[in-house]
XYZ file of C-alpha atoms in Angstrom:
674
model
C 6.655 -9.938 21.633
C 6.946 -6.645 23.179
C 8.667 -3.165 20.993
C 12.406 -4.567 23.062
C 12.510 -8.032 22.485
C 11.197 -6.702 18.806
C 14.501 -4.612 18.426
C 16.019 -7.300 20.416
C 15.770 -10.067 17.567
C 16.507 -7.253 14.920
C 19.939 -6.797 16.323
C 20.349 -10.478 16.163
C 19.527 -10.870 12.626
C 22.693 -10.907 11.347
C 23.879 -13.484 13.094
C 20.994 -16.055 12.389
C 21.459 -14.814 8.716
C 25.047 -16.198 8.855
C 24.210 -19.775 10.077
C 21.080 -19.465 7.501
C 23.538 -18.747 4.668
C 25.781 -21.620 5.788
C 23.398 -23.659 6.071
C 22.089 -23.214 3.040
C 24.400 -23.609 1.169
C 25.349 -26.849 1.367
C 21.957 -27.772 0.651
C 21.808 -26.124 -2.160
C 21.956 -28.974 -5.347
C 23.865 -27.219 -8.492
C 22.498 -27.383 -11.749
C 19.116 -26.573 -11.147
C 17.138 -23.697 -13.495
C 14.617 -22.628 -12.075
C 14.171 -18.725 -12.327
C 15.436 -16.236 -10.697
C 13.964 -15.079 -7.459
C 11.552 -15.735 -4.472
C 13.160 -16.184 -0.631
C 16.042 -18.168 1.115
C 14.033 -20.830 0.965
C 12.250 -20.901 -2.907
C 15.608 -19.670 -5.088
C 17.144 -21.659 -7.299
C 20.547 -20.823 -8.500
C 21.914 -22.391 -12.457
C 25.455 -23.170 -10.682
C 27.754 -22.901 -7.330
C 29.323 -19.745 -8.473
C 26.086 -17.829 -8.994
C 24.864 -18.965 -5.908
C 28.199 -17.647 -3.549
C 28.152 -14.182 -5.552
C 24.726 -14.263 -4.249
C 26.468 -13.811 -0.766
C 24.782 -10.701 0.868
C 21.339 -11.277 -0.565
C 21.703 -15.046 0.725
C 22.298 -13.445 4.329
C 19.257 -10.679 4.251
C 16.792 -13.342 2.510
C 18.146 -15.453 5.533
C 17.266 -13.089 7.923
C 13.949 -12.040 6.356
C 12.851 -15.671 6.831
C 13.964 -15.820 9.625
C 12.195 -12.540 10.751
C 8.524 -13.612 9.019
C 8.545 -17.050 10.879
C 9.406 -15.439 13.911
C 6.935 -13.188 13.679
C 3.662 -15.009 11.750
C 5.300 -18.532 12.363
C 6.008 -20.836 9.691
C 8.301 -24.315 10.467
C 8.357 -24.722 14.046
C 6.726 -21.205 14.859
C 4.126 -19.793 16.014
C 0.242 -20.555 13.743
C -1.124 -17.990 15.343
C -0.833 -15.523 11.823
C 0.223 -17.723 9.783
C -3.060 -18.627 7.977
C -3.366 -18.836 3.962
C -5.106 -15.790 4.115
C -1.513 -14.174 5.807
C 0.491 -15.875 3.501
C -1.120 -14.563 0.339
C -0.300 -11.001 1.450
C 3.172 -11.139 2.371
C 5.596 -8.682 0.527
C 6.446 -10.427 -2.884
C 9.227 -12.603 -4.154
C 11.772 -11.584 -6.677
C 10.156 -13.841 -8.823
C 6.425 -12.280 -8.113
C 8.225 -8.932 -9.315
C 9.248 -10.169 -12.302
C 5.958 -12.061 -12.758
C 4.106 -8.569 -12.343
C 5.746 -6.535 -15.223
C 7.282 -3.661 -15.632
C 6.715 -0.638 -18.170
C 8.695 -0.749 -21.360
C 10.197 2.712 -21.192
C 9.853 5.675 -19.198
C 7.675 7.167 -22.056
C 4.941 4.810 -21.377
C 5.353 5.398 -16.923
C 5.096 9.445 -18.559
C 2.309 9.354 -21.186
C 0.392 6.899 -19.035
C 0.898 10.098 -16.091
C 0.114 12.632 -18.172
C -3.487 10.587 -20.061
C -5.057 10.198 -16.018
C -4.209 13.357 -14.863
C -5.518 15.281 -18.740
C -9.039 13.918 -18.881
C -12.217 14.961 -19.535
C -12.782 17.258 -16.847
C -10.106 19.551 -18.576
C -12.415 19.904 -21.289
C -15.726 20.618 -19.784
C -14.911 21.773 -16.314
C -12.121 24.112 -15.550
C -13.116 26.460 -18.387
C -16.582 26.720 -17.270
C -14.772 27.041 -13.743
C -12.182 29.477 -14.476
C -15.023 31.727 -16.623
C -17.368 31.459 -13.201
C -14.982 32.574 -10.527
C -13.214 35.747 -12.083
C -11.491 34.652 -15.208
C -7.938 35.361 -15.623
C -8.512 35.545 -11.751
C -9.615 31.979 -10.703
C -5.549 31.483 -11.989
C -4.680 32.975 -9.342
C -5.741 31.086 -6.640
C -5.485 27.693 -8.627
C -1.488 28.369 -9.365
C -0.967 28.855 -6.162
C -2.661 25.700 -4.456
C -1.075 24.240 -7.131
C 1.826 24.749 -5.759
C 0.997 24.931 -2.510
C -0.951 21.299 -2.207
C -1.406 19.604 -5.632
C 2.004 19.011 -7.302
C 3.352 18.161 -3.318
C 0.906 15.342 -3.488
C 1.399 14.280 -6.470
C 5.368 13.963 -6.369
C 4.317 11.954 -3.307
C 2.273 9.426 -4.969
C 4.307 9.406 -7.509
C 7.137 8.713 -4.424
C 6.132 6.028 -2.812
C 4.914 4.138 -5.768
C 7.543 3.754 -7.108
C 9.848 3.702 -3.802
C 7.393 0.101 -2.353
C 7.299 -1.184 -6.335
C 3.506 -1.935 -4.687
C -0.015 -0.406 -5.186
C -2.044 1.245 -2.754
C -2.817 -0.814 -0.789
C 0.702 -2.745 -0.218
C 1.892 0.267 0.185
C 0.711 0.898 3.828
C 3.168 -1.829 4.984
C 5.323 1.450 5.538
C 2.429 2.519 8.215
C -0.003 -0.300 8.948
C -2.339 1.929 11.126
C -3.278 3.610 7.399
C -3.947 -0.274 5.572
C -7.545 1.440 5.218
C -6.185 4.464 2.845
C -5.069 1.837 0.134
C -8.639 0.389 0.356
C -10.673 3.212 0.576
C -8.529 4.372 -2.736
C -9.453 1.211 -4.590
C -13.377 1.690 -3.396
C -13.193 5.017 -4.415
C -11.477 4.052 -7.830
C -14.257 1.074 -8.673
C -16.828 3.956 -7.948
C -14.992 6.412 -10.233
C -14.316 3.414 -12.807
C -17.867 2.442 -13.036
C -20.117 6.197 -13.537
C -16.723 7.159 -16.097
C -16.951 5.000 -18.730
C -21.030 5.643 -18.395
C -19.812 9.141 -19.813
C -18.079 7.509 -22.445
C -20.430 5.782 -23.380
C -21.847 9.253 -24.554
C -18.527 10.576 -26.375
C -19.241 6.988 -28.371
C -22.904 7.371 -29.340
C -22.523 10.676 -30.640
C -19.441 10.108 -32.446
C -21.627 7.639 -34.334
C -24.149 9.605 -34.778
C -22.152 12.527 -36.292
C -21.303 10.101 -39.373
C -25.185 11.143 -40.391
C -25.288 13.121 -43.633
C -26.091 15.706 -41.128
C -25.666 15.765 -37.885
C -28.827 14.934 -35.780
C -28.849 18.404 -33.386
C -28.473 20.472 -36.213
C -32.318 21.117 -36.872
C -35.311 19.853 -34.477
C -36.751 16.190 -35.352
C -40.500 15.635 -34.739
C -38.992 11.769 -33.701
C -37.867 13.278 -31.077
C -37.999 17.345 -30.648
C -41.039 19.073 -28.645
C -41.820 21.091 -31.579
C -44.021 23.933 -29.496
C -40.388 24.500 -27.232
C -37.492 23.645 -29.660
C -35.778 26.128 -31.728
C -32.877 26.007 -33.744
C -30.441 29.284 -32.638
C -29.210 30.892 -35.936
C -28.460 34.467 -36.673
C -32.182 36.090 -37.271
C -34.268 32.564 -35.036
C -36.072 32.758 -32.879
C -34.518 33.100 -29.314
C -31.052 34.278 -30.988
C -31.832 38.255 -30.627
C -30.669 38.420 -27.045
C -34.124 37.090 -25.550
C -33.824 34.514 -22.720
C -34.423 31.000 -23.573
C -35.270 29.896 -20.684
C -37.740 32.511 -19.729
C -39.542 32.080 -22.792
C -39.653 28.713 -22.748
C -38.011 26.967 -25.281
C -34.715 24.669 -25.459
C -32.403 24.536 -28.379
C -32.022 21.459 -30.780
C -28.520 20.306 -29.001
C -29.921 20.967 -25.845
C -32.941 18.555 -26.537
C -31.273 16.181 -28.314
C -29.437 16.069 -25.135
C -31.883 15.559 -22.850
C -34.608 13.564 -25.317
C -33.400 11.387 -27.271
C -29.909 10.772 -26.302
C -30.729 10.160 -22.169
C -34.253 10.198 -22.575
C -34.232 11.833 -19.023
C -37.099 11.223 -16.400
C -38.364 13.448 -13.708
C -35.883 12.570 -10.904
C -34.248 9.819 -10.149
C -37.390 8.584 -8.545
C -38.210 7.005 -11.629
C -35.364 5.296 -12.834
C -37.592 3.606 -15.837
C -35.754 1.138 -18.520
C -32.122 0.339 -19.378
C -31.918 2.607 -22.792
C -31.034 -0.614 -25.081
C -28.560 2.183 -27.438
C -26.437 3.803 -24.276
C -25.866 0.366 -23.036
C -24.789 -0.809 -26.533
C -22.202 1.765 -26.556
C -21.347 1.551 -22.984
C -20.560 -2.263 -23.432
C -18.495 -0.922 -26.786
C -16.303 0.927 -24.337
C -15.744 -1.813 -21.517
C -14.368 -3.801 -24.738
C -12.245 -1.533 -25.480
C -11.184 -0.437 -21.891
C -10.799 -4.845 -21.410
C -8.874 -5.342 -24.322
C -6.620 -2.262 -23.417
C -5.202 -3.668 -20.129
C -6.042 -7.606 -21.646
C -2.027 -7.718 -20.644
C -2.349 -5.064 -18.057
C 0.812 -2.229 -18.275
C 1.900 -3.975 -21.589
C -0.502 -3.349 -23.463
C -1.921 -0.117 -21.679
C 1.675 1.481 -21.595
C 1.451 0.794 -25.767
C -1.923 2.594 -26.608
C -0.985 5.554 -24.414
C 1.095 6.063 -27.342
C -1.952 7.195 -29.184
C -3.922 8.078 -26.443
C -2.559 10.471 -24.735
C -1.153 12.422 -27.469
C -4.039 12.456 -30.311
C -6.271 14.244 -27.645
C -2.927 17.633 -27.751
C -3.657 17.306 -31.508
C -6.880 18.001 -32.004
C -7.007 20.697 -28.753
C -4.117 22.544 -31.503
C -6.889 22.147 -34.172
C -10.035 23.272 -32.702
C -7.959 26.151 -30.975
C -6.586 27.208 -34.424
C -9.581 26.765 -36.599
C -11.448 28.534 -33.415
C -9.209 31.290 -33.084
C -9.961 32.419 -36.776
C -13.173 32.668 -36.098
C -15.184 35.877 -35.815
C -15.856 36.749 -32.691
C -13.787 34.157 -31.448
C -11.516 37.022 -29.026
C -14.028 38.479 -27.026
C -14.906 34.412 -25.732
C -11.282 34.565 -25.046
C -11.745 37.637 -23.399
C -14.199 36.170 -21.141
C -12.191 33.114 -20.274
C -8.820 35.096 -19.684
C -9.708 38.855 -17.763
C -9.556 38.965 -14.128
C -12.354 39.428 -12.066
C -10.114 40.710 -9.422
C -12.392 41.687 -6.004
C -13.293 37.866 -6.946
C -10.076 37.126 -5.495
C -11.253 37.793 -1.956
C -13.856 35.126 -1.969
C -13.142 32.095 -0.547
C -15.589 30.443 -2.219
C -13.615 31.010 -5.885
C -10.417 29.822 -3.866
C -12.055 26.737 -2.715
C -13.228 26.117 -6.754
C -9.745 26.321 -7.214
C -8.501 24.183 -4.592
C -11.414 21.474 -5.796
C -10.581 21.153 -10.062
C -6.607 21.229 -9.070
C -6.959 18.046 -7.221
C -9.088 16.392 -8.444
C -7.613 17.199 -11.818
C -4.470 15.784 -11.130
C -6.674 12.640 -9.988
C -4.219 12.511 -6.347
C -5.694 10.199 -3.820
C -6.989 7.543 -6.246
C -4.547 5.369 -5.680
C -3.678 5.408 -9.677
C -0.754 7.332 -9.212
C 0.656 4.365 -6.657
C -0.285 2.223 -9.022
C 1.584 3.444 -12.602
C 4.745 4.313 -10.632
C 5.075 1.490 -8.584
C 5.921 -0.406 -12.297
C 8.906 2.128 -12.450
C 12.504 1.378 -11.733
C 13.666 1.581 -8.830
C 16.410 4.672 -9.743
C 13.712 6.790 -12.306
C 13.756 9.706 -11.935
C 10.238 10.257 -10.658
C 10.440 14.153 -9.220
C 11.038 14.931 -12.971
C 8.433 13.373 -14.056
C 5.872 14.825 -10.926
C 7.125 18.104 -12.187
C 6.214 17.904 -15.745
C 2.976 15.636 -16.169
C 1.822 18.576 -12.842
C 2.917 21.302 -15.472
C 0.899 19.645 -18.099
C -2.212 19.221 -16.630
C -2.389 23.102 -16.257
C -0.877 23.511 -19.795
C -3.742 21.582 -20.428
C -6.154 23.066 -18.937
C -5.435 26.618 -20.021
C -5.230 25.179 -23.361
C -8.607 23.601 -23.436
C -10.295 27.194 -21.319
C -9.070 28.924 -24.503
C -10.413 26.021 -27.107
C -13.434 26.500 -26.280
C -14.513 30.358 -25.634
C -13.139 30.892 -28.405
C -15.659 29.105 -30.580
C -18.445 29.884 -27.823
C -17.335 33.462 -28.803
C -17.679 32.852 -32.348
C -21.208 31.108 -31.303
C -22.326 34.227 -29.244
C -21.252 36.839 -32.460
C -22.957 34.518 -34.642
C -25.824 34.400 -32.454
C -25.897 38.141 -31.302
C -26.678 36.328 -27.605
C -24.631 37.675 -24.665
C -21.783 34.459 -24.192
C -23.228 34.108 -20.483
C -26.268 32.060 -22.747
C -23.982 29.976 -24.746
C -22.096 29.024 -21.605
C -23.038 25.077 -19.820
C -21.278 23.737 -17.202
C -20.240 20.234 -17.197
C -21.801 17.645 -19.958
C -24.189 20.611 -20.355
C -20.446 21.881 -22.137
C -19.391 18.609 -23.529
C -23.038 17.667 -24.676
C -25.265 20.856 -25.621
C -23.023 23.673 -25.887
C -19.699 22.486 -27.726
C -21.953 20.288 -30.539
C -23.760 23.343 -31.371
C -20.875 25.524 -31.677
C -19.300 22.432 -33.414
C -21.980 23.154 -36.164
C -20.467 26.447 -37.345
C -17.250 25.062 -37.936
C -16.712 23.900 -41.918
C -17.533 20.254 -42.425
C -19.238 19.685 -38.917
C -19.313 16.400 -39.449
C -15.784 16.054 -39.542
C -14.973 18.015 -36.466
C -17.803 16.643 -34.047
C -16.715 13.348 -34.971
C -12.819 14.090 -34.289
C -14.394 16.033 -30.889
C -16.356 13.054 -29.632
C -12.946 11.043 -30.522
C -10.913 12.964 -28.762
C -13.551 13.030 -25.685
C -13.546 8.912 -25.865
C -9.323 8.972 -26.018
C -9.313 11.400 -22.318
C -11.111 8.927 -21.593
C -9.813 5.776 -21.967
C -6.437 6.582 -20.524
C -8.086 7.818 -17.353
C -10.134 4.639 -17.383
C -6.951 2.990 -18.085
C -5.518 4.129 -14.371
C -8.641 3.526 -13.009
C -9.217 -0.120 -13.190
C -6.011 -0.469 -13.595
C -5.849 0.236 -10.410
C -8.366 -1.959 -8.941
C -6.244 -5.137 -10.323
C -3.025 -4.049 -9.662
C -4.047 -3.618 -5.577
C -6.284 -6.765 -5.508
C -3.370 -8.763 -7.147
C -0.728 -7.310 -5.127
C -2.743 -8.558 -1.833
C -3.528 -12.342 -4.234
C -0.750 -13.346 -6.199
C -2.153 -15.580 -7.600
C -4.858 -13.422 -9.322
C -1.646 -13.155 -11.870
C -1.434 -15.808 -13.161
C -5.319 -15.521 -14.211
C -4.876 -11.492 -15.366
C -7.851 -11.934 -18.139
C -10.304 -13.716 -16.641
C -9.927 -11.449 -13.442
C -10.086 -8.798 -15.727
C -12.741 -9.948 -17.648
C -14.839 -10.347 -14.778
C -14.460 -6.671 -12.703
C -15.473 -5.564 -16.436
C -18.774 -7.333 -16.103
C -19.045 -6.493 -13.014
C -18.716 -3.227 -13.358
C -20.924 -3.468 -16.681
C -23.799 -4.803 -15.040
C -23.520 -1.674 -11.932
C -23.198 0.655 -14.667
C -26.501 -0.039 -16.297
C -28.361 1.799 -13.432
C -26.750 4.855 -15.683
C -28.166 4.731 -18.357
C -31.808 3.634 -17.527
C -34.084 7.163 -18.159
C -32.721 8.537 -15.005
C -29.185 7.342 -14.931
C -28.159 11.269 -14.936
C -28.896 11.595 -11.705
C -27.147 7.858 -10.527
C -24.316 9.556 -12.575
C -24.182 12.350 -10.595
C -25.417 11.285 -7.520
C -22.030 8.996 -7.831
C -20.229 11.730 -9.065
C -20.826 14.502 -5.887
C -20.725 12.031 -3.311
C -19.069 8.227 -4.760
C -15.851 10.950 -6.437
C -15.932 13.397 -5.179
C -16.274 14.201 -0.615
C -14.556 10.729 0.044
C -11.377 12.046 -2.368
C -11.086 15.170 0.183
C -11.272 12.980 3.379
C -8.811 9.894 1.999
C -5.998 13.006 0.949
C -5.869 14.185 4.255
C -5.048 10.664 6.312
C -3.261 9.968 3.509
C -0.542 13.489 3.728
C -0.916 13.297 7.871
C -0.159 9.453 7.791
C 2.589 9.193 5.438
C 4.110 12.395 7.416
C 3.266 12.585 10.466
C 3.192 8.933 11.315
C 5.462 7.355 8.939
C 7.206 10.059 9.515
C 8.712 13.441 8.029
C 12.426 12.528 8.726
C 12.175 8.672 7.414
C 10.195 10.170 3.923
C 13.196 12.121 2.625
C 15.129 9.759 4.161
C 14.363 6.821 1.895
C 14.022 9.422 -1.182
C 17.662 10.152 -1.365
C 18.127 6.213 -1.346
C 15.887 6.122 -4.218
C 17.138 9.333 -6.208
C 19.960 10.051 -4.685
C 18.973 13.325 -2.618
C 16.648 14.121 -0.526
C 13.769 16.201 -0.334
C 14.695 20.448 -0.127
C 12.636 23.113 1.816
C 10.169 23.531 -0.469
C 8.612 19.851 -0.784
C 9.080 19.749 3.164
C 7.133 22.381 4.169
C 4.615 21.490 1.935
C 4.392 18.069 2.736
C 4.920 18.521 6.483
C 2.235 21.448 6.767
C 0.359 23.155 3.788
C -0.953 20.536 1.782
C -2.200 18.877 5.002
C -3.778 22.351 6.316
C -4.957 22.933 2.856
C -6.729 19.645 2.384
C -8.674 20.508 5.426
C -9.203 23.381 5.313
C -11.516 22.451 1.357
C -12.872 19.156 3.662
C -14.031 21.164 6.121
C -15.848 24.156 4.036
C -17.346 21.640 1.879
C -18.554 20.080 4.762
C -20.202 23.397 6.548
C -21.120 24.525 2.738
C -22.716 21.355 2.591
C -26.369 21.886 0.249
C -28.411 18.922 -0.565
C -27.930 17.673 -4.241
C -29.189 19.753 -6.982
C -29.003 18.938 -10.762
C -30.120 21.841 -13.105
C -33.975 22.743 -11.573
C -34.251 19.397 -9.706
C -33.776 18.727 -6.036
C -33.118 15.555 -5.195
C -34.947 13.952 -2.567
C -33.765 13.252 0.942
C -33.283 9.425 0.753
C -31.386 9.867 -2.172
C -29.270 12.123 -0.135
C -28.561 9.178 2.294
C -27.999 7.406 -0.497
C -24.796 9.686 -1.800
C -23.566 9.894 2.025
C -23.909 6.389 2.420
C -21.410 5.347 -1.063
C -19.187 8.021 0.292
C -18.789 6.213 4.009
C -18.586 3.284 1.922
C -14.918 4.019 1.450
C -14.022 6.261 3.881
C -15.354 4.165 7.139
C -12.610 1.599 5.882
C -10.168 3.874 7.085
C -11.000 3.711 11.146
C -11.849 0.041 10.494
C -8.895 -1.625 9.244
C -7.246 0.621 11.477
C -8.783 -1.197 14.016
C -8.458 -4.982 12.351
C -4.190 -3.533 11.845
C -4.093 -2.373 15.637
C -5.442 -5.734 16.710
C -3.426 -7.966 14.391
C 0.121 -6.762 16.096
C 2.075 -8.576 18.700
C 1.917 -6.875 22.126
C 0.405 -7.633 25.684
C -1.260 -4.798 25.407
C -3.664 -2.967 23.419
C -1.548 0.344 24.278
C 1.642 -2.053 22.954
C -0.212 -2.703 19.684
C -1.043 0.554 18.786
C 2.224 1.194 18.839
C 3.695 -1.481 16.748
C 0.736 -1.092 14.598
C 2.574 2.814 13.800
C 6.250 1.269 12.725
C 6.575 -0.029 9.165
C 5.981 -4.140 8.631
C 9.390 -5.597 8.030
C 8.188 -6.602 4.289
C 8.257 -2.912 3.473
C 11.303 -1.276 2.249
C 12.327 -1.974 -1.920
C 10.437 -4.894 -4.093
C 13.681 -6.196 -4.851
C 15.284 -8.122 -2.737
C 19.088 -6.874 -3.166
C 17.865 -3.441 -3.196
C 16.291 -4.107 0.401
C 19.721 -5.248 1.819
C 21.286 -1.976 0.489
C 18.310 -0.019 1.670
C 18.615 -1.585 5.462
C 22.346 -1.723 5.296
C 22.142 2.307 4.561
C 19.404 2.445 7.027
C 20.820 0.688 10.499
C 22.312 3.836 11.830
C 20.501 6.222 10.691
C 18.561 8.777 12.682
C 16.162 9.950 10.611
C 14.777 6.348 9.860
C 15.090 5.165 13.619
C 13.334 8.676 14.360
C 9.667 6.683 15.490
C 11.317 3.450 16.527
C 12.934 5.561 19.243
C 9.416 6.793 20.531
C 7.948 3.452 19.977
C 11.167 2.123 22.310
C 10.518 5.044 25.017
C 7.004 4.261 25.214
C 7.485 0.545 25.613
C 9.296 0.987 28.873
């Protein structure tokens, strides 16, 4: 069907709708007590009054039915696209929307978003990056990047998810050619979901070990330690006199406990070795908790977040007060916040700030779209986006203050430079922190609370990652909604089996590979295409018009300029710089073999390649005699795009009918279709 014919058919829909509504009025028998919802062909009414009072919605539904039949085939229509698969992925009816569920309250949504954005990385990654990249000076590029790219992208994803009321797969009905972006998001969520739970299993292991009379990393144990190189860092002990422990060939008890006992770390990814039984059990426990919390989707996870999103703050503030009371704590805080102004001229500092900001907010992974899709259509998502982005930044700063107050006290006790007690990534959470906790009163209690906090922080993020996969697939294949429990268990079981590769003797090398490639490089590429597709193809004017319909006001100049220019430019610069500055993967002193880097790039491409692949597929599915017209059709929103509530969709179509903003792209389509 040509573009001009599509537009002509659209203009005739009101007449078709009236005829269909008149025909349907005599066909609907009164007294049927079926559930409300569905299109005109599906919905039944309890009495004649209800039927006649729904006139406007019925007329619109009839128009949509006629439109779908003309495009996809139906009774007497073309059967070319009317396959069971096509039927399975069409827009949900009102009954399906009700079946999909919604948040019990606004607080459930807000706390879930806080839990997703505030994760383990806020505790172990942000403090180290801030220290490494100029301390207080690092906060300047971090806040600038947050304002120009992080906050705008966060608001954009929440707004689009709430507007469409669907997950990251079905959301791309707004721009069919970018369907692969949603598929890539789900793929990345699945990859991150697998290895993130492994990190949570580490916290379970440490938490259980902390119930001992004495925490096991407090001293060197011949059962796991190399007694010739292991030592305990206490005042007056070997290695506590300021000498370089690496040069001296010595390792702390906490480091050897982590590498030799918890991980049983092999010499490289080439030597994975057997699965470590105790870690496999902790991983199974972690997956069981996740499944139990998601057994009814957001209906259960929404209740859990009241504890999961608030408990970490209780522990953080308790540790903050306790840490600042330790002698030497303020020296550590000074290291954290003291600006090194010349660092502002280093592009790597800006790249590190942008990367941390971006991944901390968890944008372009689909979780935000999925969470906001369960919102009420008129929810003030603008306010929620501001609250969560500010909370994420404040939490990172508080975590940094807590971390360096404790590490400063530790450095003071040992009489060593603070650089010697600072570790990056997992080394901070599972080596430096456990050792620092030994210097607090009742270290067992503090260790239990600390690792419980890490587990809960991870649990919040894991909810979103797994639920994003489940919701997205269920939105496409709605039959899975009636088998939610089995679908959730089956997905978790597959993830658990794959995750066992991360709890082998060489599993930490696998985890690092998945983190860098599967959850790092790929997400940046997805974000660039996502932003450009929504702002430059769907259209900034149409996007603002949609948000005005939903929120009651148009986004201001700040949002328009950041969406249209700063966010895509900044993301592109980060991505290009990451490629130019690319170095083969390295884990401490270990260099990954070339085949491992190739495997990592294949993992990254597994998600990125879906964007061009589905662009071609969606283009070929369009109606049109020429490939050019198919491309043009793939740039225009599907008829299924709009608010999930059909009554709101009717109002939306009416409000957009004569809007120049909403028809801007269609004008281009019409011009090219001549």
